[in-house]
Protein backbone atom coordinates (compact mmCIF):
# COMPACT_ATOMS: atom_id res chain seq x y z
CA UNK A 1 0.00 0.00 0.00
CA UNK A 2 2.82 2.34 0.92
CA UNK A 3 4.64 1.81 -2.36
CA UNK A 4 1.44 2.34 -4.34
CA UNK A 5 0.94 5.75 -2.76
CA UNK A 6 4.51 6.68 -3.53
CA UNK A 7 4.00 5.65 -7.17
CA UNK A 8 0.82 7.68 -7.33
CA UNK A 9 2.60 10.73 -6.02
CA UNK A 10 5.34 10.29 -8.59
CA UNK A 11 2.75 9.97 -11.35
CA UNK A 12 0.94 13.08 -10.17
CA UNK A 13 4.19 15.00 -10.21
CA UNK A 14 5.01 13.74 -13.71
CA UNK A 15 1.56 14.77 -14.89
CA UNK A 16 2.01 18.22 -13.44
CA UNK A 17 5.36 18.59 -15.18
CA UNK A 18 3.96 17.42 -18.51
CA UNK A 19 1.05 19.81 -18.17
CA UNK A 20 3.43 22.66 -17.46
CA UNK A 21 5.52 21.78 -20.50
CA UNK A 22 2.44 21.64 -22.71
CA UNK A 23 1.34 25.05 -21.47
CA UNK A 24 4.72 26.52 -22.31
CA UNK A 25 4.60 25.03 -25.80
CA UNK A 26 1.09 26.35 -26.38
CA UNK A 27 2.20 29.79 -25.30
CA UNK A 28 5.20 29.61 -27.65
CA UNK A 29 2.93 28.72 -30.55
CA UNK A 30 0.68 31.68 -29.92
CA UNK A 31 3.63 34.02 -29.77
CA UNK A 32 4.94 32.80 -33.11
CA UNK A 33 1.57 33.13 -34.75
CA UNK A 34 1.15 36.67 -33.49
CA UNK A 35 4.58 37.59 -34.78
CA UNK A 36 3.97 36.11 -38.23
CA UNK A 37 0.66 37.78 -39.05
CA UNK A 38 2.29 41.14 -39.71
CA UNK A 39 4.55 40.03 -42.54
CA UNK A 40 2.65 36.95 -43.65
CA UNK A 41 3.64 35.88 -47.14
CA UNK A 42 0.93 34.53 -49.39
CA UNK A 43 2.85 32.73 -52.11
CA UNK A 44 1.58 30.51 -54.87
CA UNK A 45 4.12 28.49 -56.80
CA UNK A 46 3.48 27.58 -60.40
CA UNK A 47 5.17 24.25 -60.98
CA UNK A 48 4.57 21.31 -63.32
CA UNK A 49 1.60 23.13 -64.89
CA UNK A 50 -0.22 23.57 -61.58
CA UNK A 51 -0.84 26.31 -59.02
CA UNK A 52 0.36 25.34 -55.57
CA UNK A 53 -1.51 25.60 -53.24
CA UNK A 54 -4.64 25.11 -55.32
CA UNK A 55 -6.77 27.01 -52.82
CA UNK A 56 -5.33 29.84 -50.77
CA UNK A 57 -7.17 31.73 -48.03
CA UNK A 58 -6.04 35.29 -47.36
CA UNK A 59 -7.38 38.35 -45.60
CA UNK A 60 -8.69 41.35 -47.47
CA UNK A 61 -5.85 43.81 -48.07
CA UNK A 62 -3.09 41.18 -47.97
CA UNK A 63 -0.75 40.64 -50.88
CA UNK A 64 -0.60 37.47 -52.92
CA UNK A 65 2.45 36.61 -55.00
CA UNK A 66 2.71 33.98 -57.71
CA UNK A 67 6.08 32.74 -58.86
CA UNK A 68 6.64 30.67 -61.97
CA UNK A 69 8.95 27.70 -61.32
CA UNK A 70 8.36 26.13 -64.74
CA UNK A 71 10.39 26.62 -67.88
CA UNK A 72 7.14 27.40 -69.70
CA UNK A 73 5.53 30.84 -69.53
CA UNK A 74 2.31 31.02 -67.50
CA UNK A 75 -0.22 33.74 -66.76
CA UNK A 76 -2.60 34.46 -63.90
CA UNK A 77 -6.01 35.63 -65.09
CA UNK A 78 -9.08 36.18 -62.90
CA UNK A 79 -12.13 34.35 -64.31
CA UNK A 80 -14.42 37.20 -63.30
CA UNK A 81 -11.84 39.95 -63.81
CA UNK A 82 -11.61 40.55 -60.05
CA UNK A 83 -7.96 41.58 -60.39
CA UNK A 84 -5.64 42.73 -63.15
CA UNK A 85 -4.20 39.90 -65.21
CA UNK A 86 -0.50 39.16 -65.23
CA UNK A 87 1.82 39.34 -68.17
CA UNK A 88 3.27 36.02 -69.37
CA UNK A 89 5.55 35.10 -66.50
CA UNK A 90 8.98 33.79 -67.37
CA UNK A 91 10.87 31.32 -65.19
CA UNK A 92 11.24 32.67 -61.63
CA UNK A 93 9.25 35.78 -62.50
CA UNK A 94 6.75 36.96 -59.89
CA UNK A 95 3.32 38.57 -60.04
CA UNK A 96 1.72 40.26 -57.04
CA UNK A 97 -1.79 41.51 -56.36
CA UNK A 98 -3.53 42.89 -53.29
CA UNK A 99 -6.62 40.96 -52.20
CA UNK A 100 -9.73 43.07 -52.51
CA UNK A 101 -13.21 42.55 -51.11
CA UNK A 102 -14.03 39.26 -49.37
CA UNK A 103 -15.17 36.55 -51.76
CA UNK A 104 -13.98 33.64 -53.84
CA UNK A 105 -11.64 34.50 -56.69
CA UNK A 106 -11.05 31.84 -59.29
CA UNK A 107 -8.26 32.24 -61.81
CA UNK A 108 -6.58 30.35 -64.62
CA UNK A 109 -3.57 30.42 -66.93
CA UNK A 110 -4.58 31.81 -70.30
CA UNK A 111 -1.79 29.85 -72.02
CA UNK A 112 -2.98 26.59 -70.45
CA UNK A 113 -6.65 27.14 -69.51
CA UNK A 114 -6.83 23.80 -67.71
CA UNK A 115 -4.57 25.27 -65.03
CA UNK A 116 -6.88 26.80 -62.44
CA UNK A 117 -6.69 27.97 -58.84
CA UNK A 118 -8.82 29.64 -56.20
CA UNK A 119 -8.23 32.41 -53.70
CA UNK A 120 -10.65 32.78 -50.82
CA UNK A 121 -10.57 36.30 -49.42
CA UNK A 122 -11.94 36.72 -45.91
CA UNK A 123 -12.53 39.88 -43.86
CA UNK A 124 -9.38 41.30 -42.29
CU1 LIG B 1 0.27 28.04 -68.01
mmCIF file with all atom_site columns, C-alpha atoms and ligand atoms in Angstrom:
data_model
loop_
_atom_site.group_PDB
_atom_site.id
_atom_site.type_symbol
_atom_site.label_atom_id
_atom_site.label_alt_id
_atom_site.label_comp_id
_atom_site.label_asym_id
_atom_site.label_entity_id
_atom_site.label_seq_id
_atom_site.pdbx_PDB_ins_code
_atom_site.Cartn_x
_atom_site.Cartn_y
_atom_site.Cartn_z
_atom_site.occupancy
_atom_site.B_iso_or_equiv
_atom_site.pdbx_formal_charge
_atom_site.auth_seq_id
_atom_site.auth_comp_id
_atom_site.auth_asym_id
_atom_site.auth_atom_id
_atom_site.pdbx_PDB_model_num
ATOM   1   C  CA  . UNK A 1 1   ? 0.000   0.000  0.000   1.00 0.00 ? 1   UNK A CA  1
ATOM   2   C  CA  . UNK A 1 2   ? 2.818   2.337  0.919   1.00 0.00 ? 2   UNK A CA  1
ATOM   3   C  CA  . UNK A 1 3   ? 4.638   1.806  -2.361  1.00 0.00 ? 3   UNK A CA  1
ATOM   4   C  CA  . UNK A 1 4   ? 1.445   2.336  -4.342  1.00 0.00 ? 4   UNK A CA  1
ATOM   5   C  CA  . UNK A 1 5   ? 0.936   5.751  -2.760  1.00 0.00 ? 5   UNK A CA  1
ATOM   6   C  CA  . UNK A 1 6   ? 4.506   6.682  -3.534  1.00 0.00 ? 6   UNK A CA  1
ATOM   7   C  CA  . UNK A 1 7   ? 3.995   5.654  -7.166  1.00 0.00 ? 7   UNK A CA  1
ATOM   8   C  CA  . UNK A 1 8   ? 0.821   7.676  -7.334  1.00 0.00 ? 8   UNK A CA  1
ATOM   9   C  CA  . UNK A 1 9   ? 2.599   10.732 -6.019  1.00 0.00 ? 9   UNK A CA  1
ATOM   10  C  CA  . UNK A 1 10  ? 5.343   10.289 -8.593  1.00 0.00 ? 10  UNK A CA  1
ATOM   11  C  CA  . UNK A 1 11  ? 2.752   9.967  -11.349 1.00 0.00 ? 11  UNK A CA  1
ATOM   12  C  CA  . UNK A 1 12  ? 0.938   13.078 -10.169 1.00 0.00 ? 12  UNK A CA  1
ATOM   13  C  CA  . UNK A 1 13  ? 4.192   15.003 -10.215 1.00 0.00 ? 13  UNK A CA  1
ATOM   14  C  CA  . UNK A 1 14  ? 5.008   13.741 -13.708 1.00 0.00 ? 14  UNK A CA  1
ATOM   15  C  CA  . UNK A 1 15  ? 1.555   14.767 -14.894 1.00 0.00 ? 15  UNK A CA  1
ATOM   16  C  CA  . UNK A 1 16  ? 2.006   18.224 -13.437 1.00 0.00 ? 16  UNK A CA  1
ATOM   17  C  CA  . UNK A 1 17  ? 5.362   18.591 -15.178 1.00 0.00 ? 17  UNK A CA  1
ATOM   18  C  CA  . UNK A 1 18  ? 3.956   17.415 -18.514 1.00 0.00 ? 18  UNK A CA  1
ATOM   19  C  CA  . UNK A 1 19  ? 1.050   19.806 -18.171 1.00 0.00 ? 19  UNK A CA  1
ATOM   20  C  CA  . UNK A 1 20  ? 3.426   22.659 -17.456 1.00 0.00 ? 20  UNK A CA  1
ATOM   21  C  CA  . UNK A 1 21  ? 5.517   21.781 -20.501 1.00 0.00 ? 21  UNK A CA  1
ATOM   22  C  CA  . UNK A 1 22  ? 2.435   21.642 -22.706 1.00 0.00 ? 22  UNK A CA  1
ATOM   23  C  CA  . UNK A 1 23  ? 1.339   25.045 -21.469 1.00 0.00 ? 23  UNK A CA  1
ATOM   24  C  CA  . UNK A 1 24  ? 4.720   26.519 -22.307 1.00 0.00 ? 24  UNK A CA  1
ATOM   25  C  CA  . UNK A 1 25  ? 4.600   25.030 -25.798 1.00 0.00 ? 25  UNK A CA  1
ATOM   26  C  CA  . UNK A 1 26  ? 1.089   26.350 -26.376 1.00 0.00 ? 26  UNK A CA  1
ATOM   27  C  CA  . UNK A 1 27  ? 2.199   29.787 -25.299 1.00 0.00 ? 27  UNK A CA  1
ATOM   28  C  CA  . UNK A 1 28  ? 5.197   29.610 -27.651 1.00 0.00 ? 28  UNK A CA  1
ATOM   29  C  CA  . UNK A 1 29  ? 2.929   28.723 -30.555 1.00 0.00 ? 29  UNK A CA  1
ATOM   30  C  CA  . UNK A 1 30  ? 0.679   31.681 -29.923 1.00 0.00 ? 30  UNK A CA  1
ATOM   31  C  CA  . UNK A 1 31  ? 3.634   34.017 -29.771 1.00 0.00 ? 31  UNK A CA  1
ATOM   32  C  CA  . UNK A 1 32  ? 4.943   32.800 -33.110 1.00 0.00 ? 32  UNK A CA  1
ATOM   33  C  CA  . UNK A 1 33  ? 1.572   33.130 -34.746 1.00 0.00 ? 33  UNK A CA  1
ATOM   34  C  CA  . UNK A 1 34  ? 1.155   36.668 -33.490 1.00 0.00 ? 34  UNK A CA  1
ATOM   35  C  CA  . UNK A 1 35  ? 4.580   37.592 -34.781 1.00 0.00 ? 35  UNK A CA  1
ATOM   36  C  CA  . UNK A 1 36  ? 3.969   36.107 -38.229 1.00 0.00 ? 36  UNK A CA  1
ATOM   37  C  CA  . UNK A 1 37  ? 0.663   37.782 -39.053 1.00 0.00 ? 37  UNK A CA  1
ATOM   38  C  CA  . UNK A 1 38  ? 2.292   41.138 -39.706 1.00 0.00 ? 38  UNK A CA  1
ATOM   39  C  CA  . UNK A 1 39  ? 4.549   40.028 -42.537 1.00 0.00 ? 39  UNK A CA  1
ATOM   40  C  CA  . UNK A 1 40  ? 2.648   36.954 -43.651 1.00 0.00 ? 40  UNK A CA  1
ATOM   41  C  CA  . UNK A 1 41  ? 3.643   35.876 -47.137 1.00 0.00 ? 41  UNK A CA  1
ATOM   42  C  CA  . UNK A 1 42  ? 0.927   34.532 -49.386 1.00 0.00 ? 42  UNK A CA  1
ATOM   43  C  CA  . UNK A 1 43  ? 2.846   32.731 -52.106 1.00 0.00 ? 43  UNK A CA  1
ATOM   44  C  CA  . UNK A 1 44  ? 1.579   30.507 -54.867 1.00 0.00 ? 44  UNK A CA  1
ATOM   45  C  CA  . UNK A 1 45  ? 4.124   28.492 -56.802 1.00 0.00 ? 45  UNK A CA  1
ATOM   46  C  CA  . UNK A 1 46  ? 3.479   27.579 -60.398 1.00 0.00 ? 46  UNK A CA  1
ATOM   47  C  CA  . UNK A 1 47  ? 5.165   24.247 -60.981 1.00 0.00 ? 47  UNK A CA  1
ATOM   48  C  CA  . UNK A 1 48  ? 4.567   21.313 -63.320 1.00 0.00 ? 48  UNK A CA  1
ATOM   49  C  CA  . UNK A 1 49  ? 1.604   23.132 -64.888 1.00 0.00 ? 49  UNK A CA  1
ATOM   50  C  CA  . UNK A 1 50  ? -0.218  23.574 -61.584 1.00 0.00 ? 50  UNK A CA  1
ATOM   51  C  CA  . UNK A 1 51  ? -0.843  26.308 -59.019 1.00 0.00 ? 51  UNK A CA  1
ATOM   52  C  CA  . UNK A 1 52  ? 0.358   25.336 -55.566 1.00 0.00 ? 52  UNK A CA  1
ATOM   53  C  CA  . UNK A 1 53  ? -1.515  25.595 -53.243 1.00 0.00 ? 53  UNK A CA  1
ATOM   54  C  CA  . UNK A 1 54  ? -4.641  25.108 -55.323 1.00 0.00 ? 54  UNK A CA  1
ATOM   55  C  CA  . UNK A 1 55  ? -6.769  27.006 -52.817 1.00 0.00 ? 55  UNK A CA  1
ATOM   56  C  CA  . UNK A 1 56  ? -5.326  29.842 -50.766 1.00 0.00 ? 56  UNK A CA  1
ATOM   57  C  CA  . UNK A 1 57  ? -7.172  31.729 -48.033 1.00 0.00 ? 57  UNK A CA  1
ATOM   58  C  CA  . UNK A 1 58  ? -6.037  35.289 -47.360 1.00 0.00 ? 58  UNK A CA  1
ATOM   59  C  CA  . UNK A 1 59  ? -7.376  38.348 -45.599 1.00 0.00 ? 59  UNK A CA  1
ATOM   60  C  CA  . UNK A 1 60  ? -8.690  41.346 -47.474 1.00 0.00 ? 60  UNK A CA  1
ATOM   61  C  CA  . UNK A 1 61  ? -5.849  43.811 -48.072 1.00 0.00 ? 61  UNK A CA  1
ATOM   62  C  CA  . UNK A 1 62  ? -3.090  41.182 -47.968 1.00 0.00 ? 62  UNK A CA  1
ATOM   63  C  CA  . UNK A 1 63  ? -0.745  40.640 -50.879 1.00 0.00 ? 63  UNK A CA  1
ATOM   64  C  CA  . UNK A 1 64  ? -0.598  37.469 -52.921 1.00 0.00 ? 64  UNK A CA  1
ATOM   65  C  CA  . UNK A 1 65  ? 2.452   36.615 -54.999 1.00 0.00 ? 65  UNK A CA  1
ATOM   66  C  CA  . UNK A 1 66  ? 2.706   33.980 -57.709 1.00 0.00 ? 66  UNK A CA  1
ATOM   67  C  CA  . UNK A 1 67  ? 6.077   32.741 -58.859 1.00 0.00 ? 67  UNK A CA  1
ATOM   68  C  CA  . UNK A 1 68  ? 6.642   30.673 -61.974 1.00 0.00 ? 68  UNK A CA  1
ATOM   69  C  CA  . UNK A 1 69  ? 8.954   27.700 -61.324 1.00 0.00 ? 69  UNK A CA  1
ATOM   70  C  CA  . UNK A 1 70  ? 8.361   26.126 -64.737 1.00 0.00 ? 70  UNK A CA  1
ATOM   71  C  CA  . UNK A 1 71  ? 10.387  26.619 -67.884 1.00 0.00 ? 71  UNK A CA  1
ATOM   72  C  CA  . UNK A 1 72  ? 7.144   27.404 -69.695 1.00 0.00 ? 72  UNK A CA  1
ATOM   73  C  CA  . UNK A 1 73  ? 5.526   30.841 -69.534 1.00 0.00 ? 73  UNK A CA  1
ATOM   74  C  CA  . UNK A 1 74  ? 2.314   31.021 -67.498 1.00 0.00 ? 74  UNK A CA  1
ATOM   75  C  CA  . UNK A 1 75  ? -0.218  33.742 -66.763 1.00 0.00 ? 75  UNK A CA  1
ATOM   76  C  CA  . UNK A 1 76  ? -2.598  34.464 -63.901 1.00 0.00 ? 76  UNK A CA  1
ATOM   77  C  CA  . UNK A 1 77  ? -6.013  35.626 -65.090 1.00 0.00 ? 77  UNK A CA  1
ATOM   78  C  CA  . UNK A 1 78  ? -9.083  36.180 -62.904 1.00 0.00 ? 78  UNK A CA  1
ATOM   79  C  CA  . UNK A 1 79  ? -12.125 34.352 -64.309 1.00 0.00 ? 79  UNK A CA  1
ATOM   80  C  CA  . UNK A 1 80  ? -14.422 37.205 -63.296 1.00 0.00 ? 80  UNK A CA  1
ATOM   81  C  CA  . UNK A 1 81  ? -11.839 39.950 -63.812 1.00 0.00 ? 81  UNK A CA  1
ATOM   82  C  CA  . UNK A 1 82  ? -11.615 40.545 -60.054 1.00 0.00 ? 82  UNK A CA  1
ATOM   83  C  CA  . UNK A 1 83  ? -7.964  41.583 -60.391 1.00 0.00 ? 83  UNK A CA  1
ATOM   84  C  CA  . UNK A 1 84  ? -5.640  42.734 -63.153 1.00 0.00 ? 84  UNK A CA  1
ATOM   85  C  CA  . UNK A 1 85  ? -4.196  39.901 -65.207 1.00 0.00 ? 85  UNK A CA  1
ATOM   86  C  CA  . UNK A 1 86  ? -0.501  39.158 -65.227 1.00 0.00 ? 86  UNK A CA  1
ATOM   87  C  CA  . UNK A 1 87  ? 1.815   39.341 -68.174 1.00 0.00 ? 87  UNK A CA  1
ATOM   88  C  CA  . UNK A 1 88  ? 3.270   36.022 -69.374 1.00 0.00 ? 88  UNK A CA  1
ATOM   89  C  CA  . UNK A 1 89  ? 5.555   35.100 -66.500 1.00 0.00 ? 89  UNK A CA  1
ATOM   90  C  CA  . UNK A 1 90  ? 8.983   33.786 -67.373 1.00 0.00 ? 90  UNK A CA  1
ATOM   91  C  CA  . UNK A 1 91  ? 10.874  31.319 -65.188 1.00 0.00 ? 91  UNK A CA  1
ATOM   92  C  CA  . UNK A 1 92  ? 11.242  32.675 -61.628 1.00 0.00 ? 92  UNK A CA  1
ATOM   93  C  CA  . UNK A 1 93  ? 9.250   35.785 -62.499 1.00 0.00 ? 93  UNK A CA  1
ATOM   94  C  CA  . UNK A 1 94  ? 6.749   36.964 -59.890 1.00 0.00 ? 94  UNK A CA  1
ATOM   95  C  CA  . UNK A 1 95  ? 3.323   38.567 -60.045 1.00 0.00 ? 95  UNK A CA  1
ATOM   96  C  CA  . UNK A 1 96  ? 1.721   40.256 -57.036 1.00 0.00 ? 96  UNK A CA  1
ATOM   97  C  CA  . UNK A 1 97  ? -1.793  41.509 -56.364 1.00 0.00 ? 97  UNK A CA  1
ATOM   98  C  CA  . UNK A 1 98  ? -3.533  42.893 -53.294 1.00 0.00 ? 98  UNK A CA  1
ATOM   99  C  CA  . UNK A 1 99  ? -6.616  40.957 -52.204 1.00 0.00 ? 99  UNK A CA  1
ATOM   100 C  CA  . UNK A 1 100 ? -9.726  43.075 -52.512 1.00 0.00 ? 100 UNK A CA  1
ATOM   101 C  CA  . UNK A 1 101 ? -13.207 42.554 -51.109 1.00 0.00 ? 101 UNK A CA  1
ATOM   102 C  CA  . UNK A 1 102 ? -14.032 39.260 -49.370 1.00 0.00 ? 102 UNK A CA  1
ATOM   103 C  CA  . UNK A 1 103 ? -15.170 36.547 -51.759 1.00 0.00 ? 103 UNK A CA  1
ATOM   104 C  CA  . UNK A 1 104 ? -13.977 33.639 -53.843 1.00 0.00 ? 104 UNK A CA  1
ATOM   105 C  CA  . UNK A 1 105 ? -11.645 34.501 -56.687 1.00 0.00 ? 105 UNK A CA  1
ATOM   106 C  CA  . UNK A 1 106 ? -11.050 31.836 -59.291 1.00 0.00 ? 106 UNK A CA  1
ATOM   107 C  CA  . UNK A 1 107 ? -8.257  32.237 -61.805 1.00 0.00 ? 107 UNK A CA  1
ATOM   108 C  CA  . UNK A 1 108 ? -6.578  30.349 -64.620 1.00 0.00 ? 108 UNK A CA  1
ATOM   109 C  CA  . UNK A 1 109 ? -3.573  30.422 -66.931 1.00 0.00 ? 109 UNK A CA  1
ATOM   110 C  CA  . UNK A 1 110 ? -4.578  31.814 -70.303 1.00 0.00 ? 110 UNK A CA  1
ATOM   111 C  CA  . UNK A 1 111 ? -1.790  29.855 -72.019 1.00 0.00 ? 111 UNK A CA  1
ATOM   112 C  CA  . UNK A 1 112 ? -2.983  26.586 -70.454 1.00 0.00 ? 112 UNK A CA  1
ATOM   113 C  CA  . UNK A 1 113 ? -6.652  27.141 -69.514 1.00 0.00 ? 113 UNK A CA  1
ATOM   114 C  CA  . UNK A 1 114 ? -6.830  23.797 -67.714 1.00 0.00 ? 114 UNK A CA  1
ATOM   115 C  CA  . UNK A 1 115 ? -4.573  25.273 -65.032 1.00 0.00 ? 115 UNK A CA  1
ATOM   116 C  CA  . UNK A 1 116 ? -6.879  26.797 -62.436 1.00 0.00 ? 116 UNK A CA  1
ATOM   117 C  CA  . UNK A 1 117 ? -6.690  27.968 -58.844 1.00 0.00 ? 117 UNK A CA  1
ATOM   118 C  CA  . UNK A 1 118 ? -8.818  29.637 -56.200 1.00 0.00 ? 118 UNK A CA  1
ATOM   119 C  CA  . UNK A 1 119 ? -8.231  32.406 -53.696 1.00 0.00 ? 119 UNK A CA  1
ATOM   120 C  CA  . UNK A 1 120 ? -10.649 32.776 -50.817 1.00 0.00 ? 120 UNK A CA  1
ATOM   121 C  CA  . UNK A 1 121 ? -10.566 36.295 -49.419 1.00 0.00 ? 121 UNK A CA  1
ATOM   122 C  CA  . UNK A 1 122 ? -11.936 36.725 -45.907 1.00 0.00 ? 122 UNK A CA  1
ATOM   123 C  CA  . UNK A 1 123 ? -12.533 39.877 -43.864 1.00 0.00 ? 123 UNK A CA  1
ATOM   124 C  CA  . UNK A 1 124 ? -9.384  41.303 -42.286 1.00 0.00 ? 124 UNK A CA  1
HETATM 125 CU CU1 . LIG B 2 .   ? 0.273   28.044 -68.009 1.00 0.00 ? 1   LIG B CU1 1
#
